[in-house]
Structures are given as structure tokens and as C-alpha cells.
Short mmCIF file of C-alpha atoms and ligand atoms in Angstrom, two decimals:
data_model
loop_
_atom_site.label_atom_id
_atom_site.label_comp_id
_atom_site.label_asym_id
_atom_site.label_seq_id
_atom_site.Cartn_x
_atom_site.Cartn_y
_atom_site.Cartn_z
CA MET A 35 0.00 0.00 0.00
CA THR A 36 1.10 3.61 -0.36
CA LEU A 37 0.63 6.53 2.00
CA PHE A 38 1.55 10.05 0.94
CA GLY A 39 3.31 8.58 -2.04
CA LYS A 40 5.51 6.19 -0.03
CA ARG A 41 5.22 2.42 -0.11
CA LEU A 42 4.51 0.62 3.14
CA ALA A 43 4.84 -3.14 3.59
CA LEU A 44 2.01 -3.10 6.13
CA PRO A 45 -0.70 -0.60 7.13
CA LEU A 46 0.90 0.02 10.51
CA LEU A 47 3.45 2.64 11.57
CA LEU A 48 5.37 3.31 14.75
CA GLY A 49 3.70 6.19 16.57
CA PRO A 50 5.57 8.89 18.49
CA THR A 51 6.54 8.03 22.07
CA GLY A 52 8.75 10.31 24.13
CA LEU A 53 12.06 9.27 25.70
CA ALA A 54 12.38 5.98 23.82
CA GLY A 55 16.10 6.26 24.50
CA LEU A 56 15.33 5.62 28.16
CA PHE A 57 14.23 2.07 27.33
CA TRP A 58 17.29 0.96 25.37
CA PRO A 59 20.56 2.59 24.35
CA ASP A 60 19.98 4.57 21.14
CA GLY A 61 16.28 3.75 21.49
CA GLU A 62 15.10 6.08 18.72
CA GLY A 63 17.73 4.71 16.32
CA CYS A 64 16.40 1.22 17.14
CA LEU A 65 12.85 2.32 16.22
CA ALA A 66 13.94 3.88 12.94
CA ARG A 67 15.99 0.87 11.90
CA ALA A 68 13.31 -1.64 12.92
CA ALA A 69 10.71 0.25 10.89
CA GLY A 70 13.08 0.40 7.92
CA GLN A 71 13.86 -3.30 8.19
CA THR A 72 10.12 -4.13 8.15
CA GLY A 73 9.36 -1.70 5.35
CA THR A 74 7.17 0.68 7.28
CA GLY A 75 7.42 4.21 8.67
CA PHE A 76 8.01 5.70 12.09
CA CYS A 77 7.13 8.98 13.70
CA LEU A 78 9.75 10.55 15.94
CA SER A 79 8.48 12.16 19.14
CA HIS A 80 9.25 15.78 19.95
CA GLY A 81 10.62 14.31 23.18
CA SER A 82 13.18 11.94 21.72
CA VAL A 83 16.44 11.47 23.60
CA ALA A 84 18.41 11.71 20.34
CA PRO A 85 18.07 14.91 18.32
CA LEU A 86 15.99 14.53 15.17
CA GLU A 87 19.02 15.01 12.94
CA LYS A 88 20.80 12.03 14.52
CA VAL A 89 17.75 9.78 14.02
CA ALA A 90 17.38 10.95 10.41
CA ALA A 91 20.96 9.87 9.81
CA CYS A 92 19.73 6.23 10.11
CA GLY A 93 18.41 6.95 6.61
CA THR A 94 15.16 5.03 6.94
CA SER A 95 12.00 6.34 5.31
CA PRO A 96 9.19 7.21 5.58
CA ARG A 97 10.11 9.15 8.67
CA TRP A 98 7.71 11.60 10.24
CA MET A 99 8.37 14.25 12.87
CA GLN A 100 5.91 15.09 15.66
CA VAL A 101 5.74 18.62 17.04
CA PHE A 102 3.64 20.81 19.33
CA ILE A 103 2.66 24.47 19.30
CA TYR A 104 4.93 26.34 21.70
CA LYS A 105 4.32 29.68 23.36
CA ASP A 106 7.44 30.68 21.51
CA ARG A 107 6.11 30.13 17.98
CA ALA A 108 9.63 30.62 16.65
CA PHE A 109 10.57 27.32 18.30
CA THR A 110 7.71 25.46 16.56
CA ARG A 111 8.94 26.94 13.28
CA GLU A 112 12.51 26.02 14.11
CA LEU A 113 11.60 22.37 14.76
CA ALA A 114 9.63 22.20 11.49
CA GLU A 115 12.52 23.73 9.58
CA ARG A 116 15.02 21.36 11.18
CA ALA A 117 12.75 18.41 10.27
CA ALA A 118 12.53 19.58 6.65
CA LYS A 119 16.29 20.01 6.45
CA ALA A 120 16.85 16.54 7.92
CA GLY A 121 14.56 15.01 5.27
CA TYR A 122 11.51 14.09 7.35
CA ASP A 123 8.66 13.21 4.99
CA ALA A 124 5.72 14.41 7.05
CA LEU A 125 5.02 16.65 10.03
CA VAL A 126 2.61 15.48 12.73
CA LEU A 127 1.10 18.19 14.89
CA THR A 128 -0.22 16.69 18.13
CA ILE A 129 -3.16 18.76 19.33
CA ASP A 130 -4.32 16.93 22.46
CA ASN A 131 -1.38 17.49 24.78
CA GLN A 132 -1.08 21.28 25.07
CA LEU A 133 -2.16 20.84 28.66
CA LEU A 134 -1.09 17.76 30.59
CA GLY A 135 -3.80 15.37 31.76
CA ASN A 136 -3.97 14.24 35.37
CA ARG A 137 -2.00 11.02 35.05
CA GLU A 138 -2.86 9.34 38.29
CA ARG A 139 -0.98 6.16 37.46
CA ASP A 140 2.22 8.19 37.10
CA ILE A 141 1.59 9.68 40.52
CA ARG A 142 0.90 6.25 42.04
CA ASN A 143 4.00 4.73 40.44
CA GLY A 144 6.15 7.68 41.47
CA PHE A 145 6.99 8.30 37.81
CA SER A 146 8.41 11.68 36.98
CA ILE A 147 10.66 13.33 34.42
CA PRO A 148 13.38 13.73 35.51
CA PRO A 149 13.36 10.53 37.58
CA ARG A 150 13.33 11.05 41.33
CA PHE A 151 16.35 9.58 43.05
CA ASP A 152 14.62 9.02 46.36
CA ALA A 153 14.70 5.68 48.23
CA ALA A 154 11.65 4.28 46.37
CA GLY A 155 13.01 5.43 43.00
CA ILE A 156 16.43 3.88 43.57
CA ALA A 157 14.87 0.66 44.87
CA GLY A 158 12.65 0.52 41.77
CA MET A 159 15.63 0.90 39.46
CA ALA A 160 17.70 -1.64 41.39
CA LEU A 161 14.98 -4.21 40.74
CA LYS A 162 15.51 -3.71 37.01
CA ALA A 163 19.13 -4.84 37.16
CA GLU A 164 19.33 -5.87 33.50
CA TRP A 165 18.04 -2.50 32.34
CA LEU A 166 20.33 -0.67 34.74
CA TRP A 167 23.38 -2.58 33.51
CA ARG A 168 22.47 -2.03 29.85
CA MET A 169 21.89 1.67 30.40
CA ARG A 170 24.83 2.27 32.72
CA GLY A 171 26.69 4.40 30.20
CA GLU A 172 23.57 6.18 28.95
CA ILE A 173 21.63 7.29 32.01
CA ARG A 174 23.68 10.44 32.53
CA ARG A 175 23.20 11.36 28.87
CA ILE A 176 19.38 10.99 28.84
CA THR A 177 17.87 14.28 27.77
CA PHE A 178 15.30 15.84 25.41
CA GLY A 179 17.64 16.00 22.44
CA ASN A 180 15.56 18.37 20.32
CA TYR A 181 15.38 20.99 23.04
CA VAL A 182 19.07 21.35 23.74
CA ARG A 183 20.12 24.77 22.48
CA PRO A 184 23.71 25.52 21.49
CA GLY A 185 25.66 26.62 24.52
CA GLU A 186 22.90 25.59 26.95
CA THR A 187 22.92 22.78 29.47
CA ALA A 188 21.61 19.44 28.18
CA ASP A 189 20.69 18.39 31.71
CA LEU A 190 17.32 16.57 31.76
CA ARG A 191 16.29 18.21 35.03
CA THR A 192 16.70 21.71 33.60
CA LEU A 193 15.03 20.87 30.29
CA ALA A 194 12.10 19.02 31.87
CA GLY A 195 11.49 21.95 34.21
CA ARG A 196 11.40 24.31 31.23
CA MET A 197 9.33 22.07 28.98
CA GLY A 198 6.22 22.07 31.15
CA SER A 199 5.81 25.77 30.53
CA LEU A 200 6.68 25.73 26.83
CA LEU A 201 3.42 24.43 25.35
CA ASP A 202 0.66 26.91 24.61
CA PRO A 203 -2.83 25.79 25.74
CA ALA A 204 -4.21 28.71 23.70
CA MET A 205 -3.20 27.22 20.35
CA SER A 206 -5.75 27.76 17.58
CA TRP A 207 -6.41 27.07 13.90
CA ARG A 208 -4.25 30.08 13.10
CA ASP A 209 -1.30 28.05 14.31
CA VAL A 210 -2.24 25.25 11.94
CA ASP A 211 -2.34 27.82 9.11
CA GLU A 212 1.09 29.12 10.05
CA LEU A 213 2.55 25.64 10.14
CA ARG A 214 0.84 24.85 6.85
CA ALA A 215 2.50 27.89 5.30
CA ILE A 216 6.03 26.83 6.25
CA TRP A 217 5.79 23.00 5.97
CA LYS A 218 5.62 21.96 2.35
CA GLY A 219 5.20 18.20 2.84
CA PRO A 220 2.24 16.26 4.26
CA LEU A 221 0.91 17.81 7.48
CA LEU A 222 -1.11 15.58 9.84
CA LEU A 223 -3.12 16.43 12.95
CA LYS A 224 -2.88 13.90 15.76
CA GLY A 225 -5.58 13.84 18.42
CA VAL A 226 -8.67 14.41 16.28
CA LEU A 227 -11.83 13.02 17.93
CA HIS A 228 -14.70 15.09 16.53
CA PRO A 229 -16.09 15.15 12.98
CA ASP A 230 -16.33 18.97 13.06
CA GLU A 231 -12.64 19.12 13.88
CA ALA A 232 -11.95 16.85 10.94
CA ARG A 233 -13.94 19.12 8.58
CA LEU A 234 -12.09 22.18 9.86
CA ALA A 235 -8.78 20.42 9.33
CA LEU A 236 -9.74 20.01 5.68
CA ASP A 237 -10.51 23.72 5.42
CA HIS A 238 -7.12 24.53 6.89
CA GLY A 239 -5.19 22.52 4.33
CA VAL A 240 -4.23 19.57 6.53
CA ASP A 241 -3.22 16.43 4.58
CA GLY A 242 -4.05 13.68 7.06
CA LEU A 243 -5.73 12.97 10.40
CA ILE A 244 -4.75 10.70 13.21
CA VAL A 245 -7.78 9.77 15.29
CA SER A 246 -6.26 9.49 18.75
CA ASN A 247 -7.06 10.09 22.41
CA HIS A 248 -3.37 9.90 23.32
CA GLY A 249 -3.83 6.34 24.53
CA GLY A 250 -6.36 7.49 27.13
CA ARG A 251 -3.55 9.34 28.88
CA GLN A 252 -5.06 12.80 28.64
CA LEU A 253 -8.79 13.10 29.23
CA ASP A 254 -10.43 10.38 31.25
CA GLY A 255 -13.74 9.58 29.54
CA ALA A 256 -12.62 10.55 26.03
CA PRO A 257 -14.30 8.23 23.53
CA ALA A 258 -12.59 5.14 22.19
CA THR A 259 -10.94 5.97 18.88
CA ILE A 260 -12.44 2.94 17.11
CA ASP A 261 -15.95 4.25 17.97
CA VAL A 262 -15.16 7.73 16.65
CA LEU A 263 -13.38 6.56 13.50
CA PRO A 264 -16.44 5.93 11.26
CA HIS A 265 -17.81 9.40 12.07
CA ILE A 266 -14.52 11.08 11.15
CA VAL A 267 -14.28 9.04 7.95
CA ALA A 268 -17.85 10.03 7.08
CA ALA A 269 -16.99 13.69 7.68
CA VAL A 270 -14.01 13.85 5.34
CA GLY A 271 -14.89 11.12 2.84
CA ASP A 272 -11.93 10.22 0.69
CA ARG A 273 -10.62 13.78 0.65
CA LEU A 274 -7.80 12.97 3.05
CA PRO A 275 -6.40 9.85 4.72
CA VAL A 276 -7.58 9.04 8.20
CA LEU A 277 -5.26 7.09 10.50
CA ILE A 278 -5.97 5.79 13.98
CA ASP A 279 -4.13 4.79 17.14
CA GLY A 280 -5.12 3.60 20.60
CA GLY A 281 -5.35 -0.02 21.66
CA ILE A 282 -4.27 -1.49 18.34
CA ARG A 283 -2.92 -4.70 19.80
CA ARG A 284 -3.59 -7.36 17.18
CA GLY A 285 -3.56 -7.73 13.43
CA SER A 286 -7.32 -8.11 13.70
CA ASP A 287 -7.53 -4.63 15.25
CA VAL A 288 -5.71 -3.25 12.20
CA VAL A 289 -8.06 -5.05 9.81
CA LYS A 290 -11.12 -3.81 11.74
CA ALA A 291 -9.83 -0.22 11.66
CA LEU A 292 -9.22 -0.49 7.91
CA ALA A 293 -12.69 -1.95 7.45
CA LEU A 294 -14.07 1.14 9.22
CA GLY A 295 -12.25 3.42 6.79
CA ALA A 296 -8.79 4.01 8.26
CA GLN A 297 -5.88 4.05 5.81
CA ALA A 298 -3.41 2.82 8.42
CA CYS A 299 -2.86 2.45 12.17
CA LEU A 300 -0.15 3.54 14.55
CA VAL A 301 1.06 1.77 17.65
CA GLY A 302 2.50 3.39 20.76
CA ARG A 303 2.96 1.18 23.80
CA PRO A 304 3.72 -2.07 21.92
CA VAL A 305 6.67 -0.25 20.36
CA LEU A 306 8.08 0.49 23.80
CA TRP A 307 7.41 -3.07 25.01
CA GLY A 308 9.35 -4.48 22.06
CA LEU A 309 12.12 -1.94 22.60
CA ALA A 310 12.38 -2.67 26.32
CA VAL A 311 12.63 -6.42 25.73
CA ALA A 312 15.17 -6.59 22.91
CA GLY A 313 15.95 -3.17 21.39
CA GLU A 314 15.83 -3.00 17.59
CA ALA A 315 15.22 -6.75 17.27
CA GLY A 316 12.32 -6.51 19.75
CA VAL A 317 10.60 -3.77 17.76
CA ALA A 318 11.16 -5.59 14.47
CA HIS A 319 9.75 -8.75 16.04
CA MET A 320 6.71 -6.84 17.32
CA LEU A 321 6.06 -5.54 13.79
CA GLU A 322 6.54 -9.02 12.37
CA ILE A 323 3.86 -10.40 14.74
CA TYR A 324 1.40 -7.73 13.54
CA LYS A 325 2.30 -8.47 9.92
CA ARG A 326 1.70 -12.19 10.34
CA GLU A 327 -1.58 -11.55 12.14
CA ILE A 328 -2.80 -9.08 9.51
CA ASP A 329 -2.02 -11.60 6.75
CA ARG A 330 -3.78 -14.39 8.62
CA VAL A 331 -6.89 -12.33 9.44
CA MET A 332 -7.11 -11.07 5.87
CA GLY A 333 -6.84 -14.65 4.64
CA LEU A 334 -9.55 -15.82 7.02
CA CYS A 335 -11.79 -12.98 5.86
CA GLY A 336 -11.14 -13.71 2.20
CA ALA A 337 -9.39 -10.39 1.57
CA ALA A 338 -6.45 -10.92 -0.77
CA ARG A 339 -5.39 -7.27 -0.90
CA ILE A 340 -5.61 -4.31 1.47
CA ALA A 341 -7.98 -2.76 -1.03
CA ASP A 342 -10.37 -5.71 -0.46
CA ILE A 343 -10.86 -4.72 3.19
CA ASN A 344 -14.11 -2.87 3.56
CA ARG A 345 -17.06 -2.55 5.86
CA ASP A 346 -18.69 -5.71 4.49
CA LEU A 347 -16.10 -7.72 6.46
CA LEU A 348 -17.69 -6.55 9.68
CA PHE A 349 -20.77 -8.11 11.11
CA ALA A 350 -22.99 -5.54 12.81
CA LYS A 351 -25.31 -6.94 15.42
CA ALA A 352 -28.86 -5.90 14.71
CA SER A 353 -29.78 -3.22 17.21
CA ARG A 354 -32.81 -3.98 19.32
CA SER A 355 -35.57 -1.54 18.80
CA GLY A 356 -38.76 -0.90 20.69
C1 LIG B 547 5.16 6.51 27.08
C2 LIG B 547 4.38 7.23 26.02
C3 LIG B 547 4.90 8.39 25.45
C4 LIG B 547 4.19 9.09 24.48
N1 LIG B 547 4.75 10.20 23.91
C5 LIG B 547 4.09 10.86 22.93
C6 LIG B 547 4.68 11.99 22.31
O1 LIG B 547 5.79 12.38 22.62
N2 LIG B 547 3.94 12.60 21.35
C7 LIG B 547 2.70 12.18 20.96
O2 LIG B 547 2.09 12.77 20.07
N3 LIG B 547 2.14 11.09 21.53
C8 LIG B 547 2.80 10.43 22.50
N4 LIG B 547 2.23 9.31 23.07
C9 LIG B 547 0.91 8.84 22.59
C10 LIG B 547 1.08 7.78 21.50
O3 LIG B 547 1.63 8.32 20.32
C11 LIG B 547 -0.27 7.13 21.15
O4 LIG B 547 -1.17 8.15 20.78
C12 LIG B 547 -0.88 6.34 22.30
O5 LIG B 547 0.10 5.67 23.05
C13 LIG B 547 -1.96 5.37 21.81
O6 LIG B 547 -1.46 4.23 21.24
P1 LIG B 547 -1.27 2.81 22.03
O7 LIG B 547 -2.59 2.43 22.61
O8 LIG B 547 -0.82 1.88 20.92
O9 LIG B 547 -0.23 3.05 23.07
C14 LIG B 547 2.92 8.62 24.05
C15 LIG B 547 2.41 7.44 24.62
C16 LIG B 547 3.11 6.74 25.58
C17 LIG B 547 2.52 5.47 26.16
#
């Protein structure tokens, strides 16, 4: 199949996840190479440990870059320009994270960026001896690579403190227009959940939508993306590709999403699970499992090609009336 003019071996891409380099040495390089090896694309997070230029040097494609709208609009522009210069194929503007959700699990687990080196934090790390040993040379270098300015400290503590205040909760469609004006390649919005938003995106010259609720990490009670998907597809028709993420855990989930009108899916957490287990090989293996499952499910449904997947494959239970 092709997406934005690039061939993909499967309708599944690696979605953006921050600090992948915390899971495995050169984590983002592992993601890029695993995607390349499998013949699919990956989207680099704004919050990668390695700077976007270093990841681009892996040479794999398609590679997409995810950005936010910052209070300092010049920084948003700068990231987009750096991504263009480094040969990223598409820009993904995430719109559902301008304000951080109340992540209670993070609070319960004592998770914070930068990590807290209190007794519980140290004990937690000590229990992950394999990870600690593997990362022994890296931990001091963990940072938000794209945010390090020339001559400034790369220290994670300083950057993380600054980052919280960088995003602008007052972003608007004008920002999408401005980004549209400077980014010449495909521009996608990630975090679309309402058909009206999808229609507006069309009006503002966006090239693709990612139906996402940020993996349920932002607004408790946000609808499931698979439920919203058909409404978004109905709103934009075939005028622009609609992608989806959130709970895509099996090849059958991919096939169902395609049957409901998605062009492709993205995965977030499974990428990090694969990375944490075996680095590049783990991510490649994870993609291979999806690929096998997609092939098998398509076969069982009698769909020989991706183009054969349509709504007829789904069985809708008759709704009870009266
Ligand atoms: C640890 C973690 C970090 C993430 N970082 C980002 C990020 O930097 N940018 C972004 O747009 N989405 C980020 N996401 C959201 C994912 O891209 C994706 O929308 C979400 O995880 C849903 O997919 P999943 O159910 O396959 O995990 C992150 C998700 C996780 C779990």
C-alpha cells in the first residue's frame, strides 16, 4: 500500500513516544531501523532522547516528525525547519497534549521526568538490574535531544522543568495555518476526535488525520478511537487519509480499523514493550507479529489485498428496537 506517495509493507506505523532512549541505548535509532527493516514508517516524538538530525541519519524512510505548538512560535517553526532540512517526509502536529492530563498512574507509580532519586526510585531501578546494567553508560546522557540549544545545558532536570511551561494551551487554527505555510510536505493532525474538527482540518489545508485520544492518557472519559473513527471518515470522505491509534494490539484490530475506513494504524505502547525487551530486534519482532496476524486475518476474511478490506467484512449486530 502507499501513503503520501511512499510504499509501506504493512498498514501500521510506529507512533511517536517520548524518551524511547530511556528504554534501550539509542532507542530512537532502534525504532527507525526496525521500521526500515520491516518496510514501514516511524514517527519521531518531539521528546526523543536523540536529536531529530541524529535519528534521520539512520536513513530510513518514511520518517515523520511530531511537534507541538509552543508559546514561543519561533521554536515550533525552528523544529519544522530542522525536520525539513533533515529530510523528514511528514510533520505530525499533536493537538491533544497542550495541557497535561492528570496522570494518576504516574503519581501512584512515582513516575516523573526527571526521575526522582529518592529511596523508592532507587529501589525501583535496582529491581531492574538488566536495564540498569544495559543503560549504565547512557543514564547520565538521557535528555530531550531536540530541546538542547547551542551553549545551553543538556541536563534533563533543567530541560524538563522548562518544557512544562513551553506548550501553549491557547493554540488555535491560526497556528495550523502558520505551520501549513512553512511546511511543504504532508501535514497531519494527531488527536482528532470530533467530525467537526476533521472538517475544519480540511478547510485549513491539513493532509491527514490521526484519530487518537493519546492512549487514554489525557482526558479520562474521552471516547474510544475505534468508535469515533467511522464518524470522522464520514466527515471527510476520501478527501484525506484518516489514521488511527489507541489499543491497536492485534492484526485483527488493524483489519477492523481499515474496514471502518482508516488508511493505516499507529502503535504506541507495543513499540516500547518491544524496545524494552530486545531493542531494535524486539521492535522488528513486534512488527513481524502484527504483519503475520494481519495476513492471517485477511486470509480468514477472504481479503487478498488491502484494497479488499471494507465494511462488508464486519458483522454488525442488529440493534434492538422498541
Ligand atoms: C510513554 C508514552 C509516550 C508518548 N509520547 C508521545 C509523544 O511524545 N507525542 C505524541 O504525540 N504522543 C505520545 N504518546 C501517545 C502515543 O503516540 C499514542 O497516541 C498512544 O500511546 C496510543 O497508542 P497505544 O494504545 O498503541 O499506546 C505517548 C504514549 C506513551 C505510552
